[in-house]
PDB file of C-alpha atoms in Angstrom:
ATOM      1  CA  MET A 269      -0.037   0.011   0.000  1.00  0.00           C
ATOM      2  CA  PRO A 270       1.479   3.403  -0.962  1.00  0.00           C
ATOM      3  CA  GLU A 271       2.366   5.978   1.664  1.00  0.00           C
ATOM      4  CA  LYS A 272      -0.027   8.870   2.107  1.00  0.00           C
ATOM      5  CA  PHE A 273       0.652  12.350   0.675  1.00  0.00           C
ATOM      6  CA  ILE A 274       2.169  14.696   3.223  1.00  0.00           C
ATOM      7  CA  ASP A 275       1.232  18.398   3.215  1.00  0.00           C
ATOM      8  CA  ILE A 276       3.426  20.071   5.871  1.00  0.00           C
ATOM      9  CA  HIS A 277       1.872  23.479   5.659  1.00  0.00           C
ATOM     10  CA  CYS A 278      -1.672  24.381   4.806  1.00  0.00           C
ATOM     11  CA  HIS A 279      -4.448  26.725   5.848  1.00  0.00           C
ATOM     12  CA  LYS A 280      -7.451  24.544   5.512  1.00  0.00           C
ATOM     13  CA  ASP A 281      -8.219  20.953   6.441  1.00  0.00           C
ATOM     14  CA  SER A 282      -8.054  18.189   3.829  1.00  0.00           C
ATOM     15  CA  PRO A 283     -11.090  15.929   3.522  1.00  0.00           C
ATOM     16  CA  SER A 284      -9.033  13.132   1.947  1.00  0.00           C
ATOM     17  CA  VAL A 285      -7.964  10.112   3.958  1.00  0.00           C
ATOM     18  CA  ASP A 286      -5.066   9.733   1.576  1.00  0.00           C
ATOM     19  CA  ILE A 287      -3.467  12.988   2.864  1.00  0.00           C
ATOM     20  CA  ILE A 288      -1.777  13.881   6.124  1.00  0.00           C
ATOM     21  CA  SER A 289      -1.650  17.600   6.444  1.00  0.00           C
ATOM     22  CA  VAL A 290      -0.316  20.119   9.025  1.00  0.00           C
ATOM     23  CA  ARG A 291      -2.740  22.977   9.452  1.00  0.00           C
ATOM     24  CA  ASN A 292      -1.304  26.320  10.283  1.00  0.00           C
ATOM     25  CA  LEU A 293      -2.942  28.032  13.199  1.00  0.00           C
ATOM     26  CA  PHE A 294      -2.659  31.566  14.710  1.00  0.00           C
ATOM     27  CA  PRO A 295      -3.138  32.189  18.410  1.00  0.00           C
ATOM     28  CA  SER A 296      -6.662  33.550  17.735  1.00  0.00           C
ATOM     29  CA  GLU A 297      -7.762  30.300  16.159  1.00  0.00           C
ATOM     30  CA  LYS A 298      -9.101  27.190  17.884  1.00  0.00           C
ATOM     31  CA  THR A 299      -7.267  23.936  17.555  1.00  0.00           C
ATOM     32  CA  VAL A 300      -8.607  21.492  15.102  1.00  0.00           C
ATOM     33  CA  ALA A 301      -9.377  17.803  15.728  1.00  0.00           C
ATOM     34  CA  PRO A 302      -8.282  15.203  14.944  1.00  0.00           C
ATOM     35  CA  GLY A 303      -5.587  16.311  12.558  1.00  0.00           C
ATOM     36  CA  PHE A 304      -2.083  17.740  13.093  1.00  0.00           C
ATOM     37  CA  TYR A 305      -1.379  21.356  13.336  1.00  0.00           C
ATOM     38  CA  SER A 306       1.443  23.954  13.925  1.00  0.00           C
ATOM     39  CA  ALA A 307       0.993  27.244  15.858  1.00  0.00           C
ATOM     40  CA  GLY A 308       2.970  30.375  15.552  1.00  0.00           C
ATOM     41  CA  LEU A 309       3.109  34.220  15.378  1.00  0.00           C
ATOM     42  CA  HIS A 310       3.490  35.272  11.781  1.00  0.00           C
ATOM     43  CA  PRO A 311       5.780  38.317  11.160  1.00  0.00           C
ATOM     44  CA  TRP A 312       2.988  40.173   9.312  1.00  0.00           C
ATOM     45  CA  TYR A 313       0.598  40.176  12.157  1.00  0.00           C
ATOM     46  CA  LEU A 314       2.706  41.012  15.209  1.00  0.00           C
ATOM     47  CA  ASN A 315       1.450  43.426  17.860  1.00  0.00           C
ATOM     48  CA  ALA A 316       3.793  44.640  20.517  1.00  0.00           C
ATOM     49  CA  ASP A 317       1.049  45.170  23.047  1.00  0.00           C
ATOM     50  CA  THR A 318      -0.405  41.685  22.738  1.00  0.00           C
ATOM     51  CA  MET A 319       2.750  39.740  21.969  1.00  0.00           C
ATOM     52  CA  PRO A 320       3.519  38.433  25.497  1.00  0.00           C
ATOM     53  CA  GLU A 321      -0.082  37.032  25.729  1.00  0.00           C
ATOM     54  CA  ASP A 322       0.051  35.672  22.147  1.00  0.00           C
ATOM     55  CA  LEU A 323       3.379  33.878  22.932  1.00  0.00           C
ATOM     56  CA  GLU A 324       1.847  32.287  25.980  1.00  0.00           C
ATOM     57  CA  LYS A 325      -1.058  31.034  23.825  1.00  0.00           C
ATOM     58  CA  ILE A 326       1.426  29.552  21.361  1.00  0.00           C
ATOM     59  CA  ARG A 327       3.358  27.929  24.172  1.00  0.00           C
ATOM     60  CA  SER A 328       0.075  26.379  25.432  1.00  0.00           C
ATOM     61  CA  MET A 329      -1.129  25.290  21.969  1.00  0.00           C
ATOM     62  CA  VAL A 330       2.075  23.411  21.043  1.00  0.00           C
ATOM     63  CA  LYS A 331       1.880  21.305  24.158  1.00  0.00           C
ATOM     64  CA  ASP A 332      -0.948  19.349  22.600  1.00  0.00           C
ATOM     65  CA  LYS A 333       0.183  16.113  21.010  1.00  0.00           C
ATOM     66  CA  ARG A 334      -1.569  16.990  17.775  1.00  0.00           C
ATOM     67  CA  ALA A 335       0.723  20.029  17.544  1.00  0.00           C
ATOM     68  CA  VAL A 336       3.776  18.869  15.559  1.00  0.00           C
ATOM     69  CA  ALA A 337       5.614  22.125  14.943  1.00  0.00           C
ATOM     70  CA  VAL A 338       6.021  25.812  16.029  1.00  0.00           C
ATOM     71  CA  GLY A 339       5.226  28.338  13.211  1.00  0.00           C
ATOM     72  CA  GLU A 340       4.826  29.600  10.886  1.00  0.00           C
ATOM     73  CA  CYS A 341       7.182  32.265  12.238  1.00  0.00           C
ATOM     74  CA  GLY A 342      10.175  34.098  10.957  1.00  0.00           C
ATOM     75  CA  LEU A 343      11.471  37.305   9.456  1.00  0.00           C
ATOM     76  CA  ASP A 344      10.321  39.437   6.500  1.00  0.00           C
ATOM     77  CA  ARG A 345      12.000  42.509   5.092  1.00  0.00           C
ATOM     78  CA  LEU A 346       9.007  43.463   3.000  1.00  0.00           C
ATOM     79  CA  THR A 347       6.380  43.838   5.723  1.00  0.00           C
ATOM     80  CA  GLU A 348       5.789  47.003   7.678  1.00  0.00           C
ATOM     81  CA  THR A 349       6.174  45.218  11.069  1.00  0.00           C
ATOM     82  CA  PRO A 350       9.258  46.737  12.782  1.00  0.00           C
ATOM     83  CA  PHE A 351      12.123  44.379  12.253  1.00  0.00           C
ATOM     84  CA  THR A 352      13.214  44.465  15.899  1.00  0.00           C
ATOM     85  CA  LEU A 353       9.784  43.305  16.861  1.00  0.00           C
ATOM     86  CA  GLN A 354      10.023  40.444  14.367  1.00  0.00           C
ATOM     87  CA  GLU A 355      13.421  39.479  15.811  1.00  0.00           C
ATOM     88  CA  ASP A 356      11.976  39.409  19.304  1.00  0.00           C
ATOM     89  CA  ALA A 357       9.002  37.247  18.275  1.00  0.00           C
ATOM     90  CA  PHE A 358      11.145  34.879  16.249  1.00  0.00           C
ATOM     91  CA  SER A 359      13.672  34.482  19.094  1.00  0.00           C
ATOM     92  CA  ALA A 360      10.886  33.697  21.520  1.00  0.00           C
ATOM     93  CA  GLN A 361       9.378  31.107  19.281  1.00  0.00           C
ATOM     94  CA  ILE A 362      12.735  29.420  18.751  1.00  0.00           C
ATOM     95  CA  LYS A 363      12.951  29.080  22.492  1.00  0.00           C
ATOM     96  CA  ILE A 364       9.380  27.611  22.615  1.00  0.00           C
ATOM     97  CA  ALA A 365      10.240  25.119  19.935  1.00  0.00           C
ATOM     98  CA  GLU A 366      13.420  24.121  21.809  1.00  0.00           C
ATOM     99  CA  GLU A 367      11.444  23.729  25.032  1.00  0.00           C
ATOM    100  CA  CYS A 368       8.894  21.385  23.461  1.00  0.00           C
ATOM    101  CA  GLY A 369      11.338  19.695  21.093  1.00  0.00           C
ATOM    102  CA  LYS A 370       9.334  20.334  17.931  1.00  0.00           C
ATOM    103  CA  PRO A 371      10.454  21.624  14.565  1.00  0.00           C
ATOM    104  CA  LEU A 372      10.178  25.288  13.363  1.00  0.00           C
ATOM    105  CA  ILE A 373       8.296  26.171  10.281  1.00  0.00           C
ATOM    106  CA  ILE A 374       9.839  29.301   9.017  1.00  0.00           C
ATOM    107  CA  HIS A 375       8.630  32.271   6.874  1.00  0.00           C
ATOM    108  CA  ALA A 376      11.610  33.927   5.306  1.00  0.00           C
ATOM    109  CA  VAL A 377      11.603  36.977   2.930  1.00  0.00           C
ATOM    110  CA  ARG A 378      14.978  38.509   2.170  1.00  0.00           C
ATOM    111  CA  THR A 379      16.196  37.342   5.576  1.00  0.00           C
ATOM    112  CA  TYR A 380      17.978  34.114   4.883  1.00  0.00           C
ATOM    113  CA  SER A 381      21.300  35.263   6.229  1.00  0.00           C
ATOM    114  CA  GLU A 382      19.758  36.431   9.506  1.00  0.00           C
ATOM    115  CA  ILE A 383      17.865  33.164   9.884  1.00  0.00           C
ATOM    116  CA  ILE A 384      20.971  31.100   9.251  1.00  0.00           C
ATOM    117  CA  SER A 385      22.845  33.182  11.748  1.00  0.00           C
ATOM    118  CA  ALA A 386      20.049  32.712  14.319  1.00  0.00           C
ATOM    119  CA  LYS A 387      20.288  28.935  13.907  1.00  0.00           C
ATOM    120  CA  LYS A 388      24.035  28.995  14.437  1.00  0.00           C
ATOM    121  CA  LYS A 389      23.858  31.379  17.371  1.00  0.00           C
ATOM    122  CA  MET A 390      21.153  29.313  19.194  1.00  0.00           C
ATOM    123  CA  LYS A 391      23.040  26.076  18.410  1.00  0.00           C
ATOM    124  CA  SER A 392      19.570  24.708  17.826  1.00  0.00           C
ATOM    125  CA  ALA A 393      19.029  20.949  18.002  1.00  0.00           C
ATOM    126  CA  ILE A 394      15.523  20.967  16.464  1.00  0.00           C
ATOM    127  CA  PRO A 395      14.804  20.816  12.794  1.00  0.00           C
ATOM    128  CA  TRP A 396      14.331  24.137  10.934  1.00  0.00           C
ATOM    129  CA  ILE A 397      12.087  24.087   7.889  1.00  0.00           C
ATOM    130  CA  ILE A 398      11.873  26.912   5.309  1.00  0.00           C
ATOM    131  CA  HIS A 399       8.340  26.963   4.086  1.00  0.00           C
ATOM    132  CA  GLY A 400       7.430  27.919   0.524  1.00  0.00           C
ATOM    133  CA  PHE A 401      11.055  28.129  -0.470  1.00  0.00           C
ATOM    134  CA  ASN A 402      11.427  30.382  -3.504  1.00  0.00           C
ATOM    135  CA  GLY A 403      15.067  31.566  -3.215  1.00  0.00           C
ATOM    136  CA  ASN A 404      18.039  31.164  -5.568  1.00  0.00           C
ATOM    137  CA  VAL A 405      20.563  28.438  -5.914  1.00  0.00           C
ATOM    138  CA  GLN A 406      23.234  30.044  -3.745  1.00  0.00           C
ATOM    139  CA  ILE A 407      20.676  30.545  -0.881  1.00  0.00           C
ATOM    140  CA  ALA A 408      19.505  26.929  -1.261  1.00  0.00           C
ATOM    141  CA  GLU A 409      23.146  25.741  -0.991  1.00  0.00           C
ATOM    142  CA  GLN A 410      23.758  27.770   2.214  1.00  0.00           C
ATOM    143  CA  LEU A 411      20.544  26.431   3.749  1.00  0.00           C
ATOM    144  CA  VAL A 412      21.350  22.774   2.865  1.00  0.00           C
ATOM    145  CA  SER A 413      24.904  23.183   4.237  1.00  0.00           C
ATOM    146  CA  ASN A 414      23.300  24.276   7.528  1.00  0.00           C
ATOM    147  CA  ASN A 415      20.901  21.346   7.565  1.00  0.00           C
ATOM    148  CA  PHE A 416      17.696  23.215   6.766  1.00  0.00           C
ATOM    149  CA  TYR A 417      14.705  21.361   5.369  1.00  0.00           C
ATOM    150  CA  LEU A 418      13.250  23.099   2.248  1.00  0.00           C
ATOM    151  CA  SER A 419       9.517  22.893   1.661  1.00  0.00           C
ATOM    152  CA  PHE A 420       8.297  23.682  -1.868  1.00  0.00           C
ATOM    153  CA  GLY A 421       4.827  25.072  -2.605  1.00  0.00           C
ATOM    154  CA  PRO A 422       2.709  26.048  -5.584  1.00  0.00           C
ATOM    155  CA  ALA A 423       5.594  28.024  -7.060  1.00  0.00           C
ATOM    156  CA  ILE A 424       6.945  24.828  -8.510  1.00  0.00           C
ATOM    157  CA  MET A 425       3.986  24.691 -10.873  1.00  0.00           C
ATOM    158  CA  ASP A 426       5.237  27.857 -12.664  1.00  0.00           C
ATOM    159  CA  SER A 427       7.901  26.208 -14.784  1.00  0.00           C
ATOM    160  CA  SER A 428      10.701  28.193 -13.193  1.00  0.00           C
ATOM    161  CA  ALA A 429      14.084  26.894 -14.303  1.00  0.00           C
ATOM    162  CA  ARG A 430      15.687  28.303 -11.114  1.00  0.00           C
ATOM    163  CA  LEU A 431      13.351  26.411  -8.785  1.00  0.00           C
ATOM    164  CA  ALA A 432      13.473  23.240 -10.904  1.00  0.00           C
ATOM    165  CA  LYS A 433      17.248  23.151 -10.640  1.00  0.00           C
ATOM    166  CA  ILE A 434      17.116  23.524  -6.843  1.00  0.00           C
ATOM    167  CA  LEU A 435      14.326  20.933  -6.440  1.00  0.00           C
ATOM    168  CA  SER A 436      16.071  18.514  -8.776  1.00  0.00           C
ATOM    169  CA  GLU A 437      19.335  18.690  -6.884  1.00  0.00           C
ATOM    170  CA  LEU A 438      18.150  18.906  -3.249  1.00  0.00           C
ATOM    171  CA  PRO A 439      19.180  15.957  -1.156  1.00  0.00           C
ATOM    172  CA  GLU A 440      16.004  13.916  -0.798  1.00  0.00           C
ATOM    173  CA  GLU A 441      16.264  13.749   3.032  1.00  0.00           C
ATOM    174  CA  LEU A 442      15.645  17.483   3.279  1.00  0.00           C
ATOM    175  CA  LEU A 443      12.620  17.629   0.971  1.00  0.00           C
ATOM    176  CA  PHE A 444       8.993  18.574   1.823  1.00  0.00           C
ATOM    177  CA  LEU A 445       5.977  19.771  -0.134  1.00  0.00           C
ATOM    178  CA  GLU A 446       3.142  22.053   0.914  1.00  0.00           C
ATOM    179  CA  THR A 447      -0.090  23.614  -0.481  1.00  0.00           C
ATOM    180  CA  ASP A 448       0.078  26.695   1.721  1.00  0.00           C
ATOM    181  CA  GLU A 449      -2.760  28.973   0.609  1.00  0.00           C
ATOM    182  CA  GLY A 450      -2.516  28.120  -3.063  1.00  0.00           C
ATOM    183  CA  HIS A 451      -5.123  26.497  -5.284  1.00  0.00           C
ATOM    184  CA  SER A 452      -2.966  23.496  -6.282  1.00  0.00           C
ATOM    185  CA  SER A 453      -3.705  20.159  -4.599  1.00  0.00           C
ATOM    186  CA  ILE A 454      -0.960  18.306  -2.790  1.00  0.00           C
ATOM    187  CA  GLN A 455      -1.337  15.591  -5.480  1.00  0.00           C
ATOM    188  CA  ASP A 456      -0.595  18.180  -8.192  1.00  0.00           C
ATOM    189  CA  LEU A 457       2.563  19.217  -6.354  1.00  0.00           C
ATOM    190  CA  TYR A 458       3.722  15.629  -5.993  1.00  0.00           C
ATOM    191  CA  ARG A 459       3.245  15.115  -9.753  1.00  0.00           C
ATOM    192  CA  ALA A 460       5.182  18.249 -10.627  1.00  0.00           C
ATOM    193  CA  ALA A 461       7.972  17.464  -8.078  1.00  0.00           C
ATOM    194  CA  ALA A 462       8.239  13.866  -9.315  1.00  0.00           C
ATOM    195  CA  LYS A 463       8.600  15.084 -12.876  1.00  0.00           C
ATOM    196  CA  ILE A 464      11.233  17.585 -11.965  1.00  0.00           C
ATOM    197  CA  ARG A 465      13.188  15.119  -9.862  1.00  0.00           C
ATOM    198  CA  LYS A 466      12.817  12.398 -12.546  1.00  0.00           C
ATOM    199  CA  THR A 467      11.291   9.940 -10.169  1.00  0.00           C
ATOM    200  CA  ASP A 468       7.856   8.371  -9.716  1.00  0.00           C
ATOM    201  CA  ILE A 469       5.107   9.443  -7.284  1.00  0.00           C
ATOM    202  CA  PRO A 470       5.195   6.221  -5.225  1.00  0.00           C
ATOM    203  CA  ARG A 471       8.977   6.749  -4.664  1.00  0.00           C
ATOM    204  CA  LEU A 472       8.400  10.412  -3.742  1.00  0.00           C
ATOM    205  CA  ARG A 473       5.726   9.534  -1.281  1.00  0.00           C
ATOM    206  CA  ASP A 474       8.056   7.088   0.386  1.00  0.00           C
ATOM    207  CA  VAL A 475      10.792   9.735   0.629  1.00  0.00           C
ATOM    208  CA  ILE A 476       8.648  12.505   2.075  1.00  0.00           C
ATOM    209  CA  MET A 477       6.897  10.170   4.481  1.00  0.00           C
ATOM    210  CA  CYS A 478      10.281   9.075   5.797  1.00  0.00           C
ATOM    211  CA  ASN A 479      11.291  12.716   6.176  1.00  0.00           C
ATOM    212  CA  PHE A 480       7.964  13.494   7.959  1.00  0.00           C
ATOM    213  CA  LYS A 481       8.570  10.693  10.448  1.00  0.00           C
ATOM    214  CA  ASN A 482      12.177  11.670  11.079  1.00  0.00           C
ATOM    215  CA  CYS A 483      11.701  15.404  11.301  1.00  0.00           C
ATOM    216  CA  PHE A 484       8.393  15.560  13.226  1.00  0.00           C
ATOM    217  CA  ARG A 485       9.130  12.397  15.214  1.00  0.00           C
ATOM    218  CA  ILE A 486       5.765  10.944  14.392  1.00  0.00           C
ATOM    219  CA  ASP A 487       5.092   7.157  14.335  1.00  0.00           C
ATOM    220  CA  ILE A 488       2.583   6.635  11.543  1.00  0.00           C
ATOM    221  CA  ARG A 489       1.541   3.040  10.929  1.00  0.00           C
TER     222      ARG A 489
END
């Protein structure tokens, strides 16, 4: 029996029994049952006045066994949120992830050097996953050399030679796929990724399931 499709970052529940998804939740949202979820403070929506309370909500939410990751969280140079506030929120969520021993799902926009530096500075032992990766080859190489996972989303459907090269050469043990807020199904993304990597879908399902179990420390039978 083939492995299920894994969608490590989405904003709506999947009705299919053939898909294991990780629903992204903000502190204002209620947890969903019975599926997996991640919880974090997105850099776009930070509020200095409510951040201490919001961080406590995240800390509480990720204690649930259905919570498999912290995030999405991260740094973004293109948002109006003050960068120092973003850094404070990101550092706090790194600590929360370290406390609970769960991976980080990271939003990164023109901040890869800062995020790599943060990982080195924290000497973090948990997995760090760049969600919706859409950077260049040099950035991908730096991330891989620092043991980041790269998760690819709907952008791989756009016939980008740059992304195709990165996806085709990425070590398979660092690969994830996600639907995020796009209109493509996770099955569509697997088909596109399999074609780019010159493999078949059953093999890709095996690879990503193995990564999911190893990274998220989940025993799926």
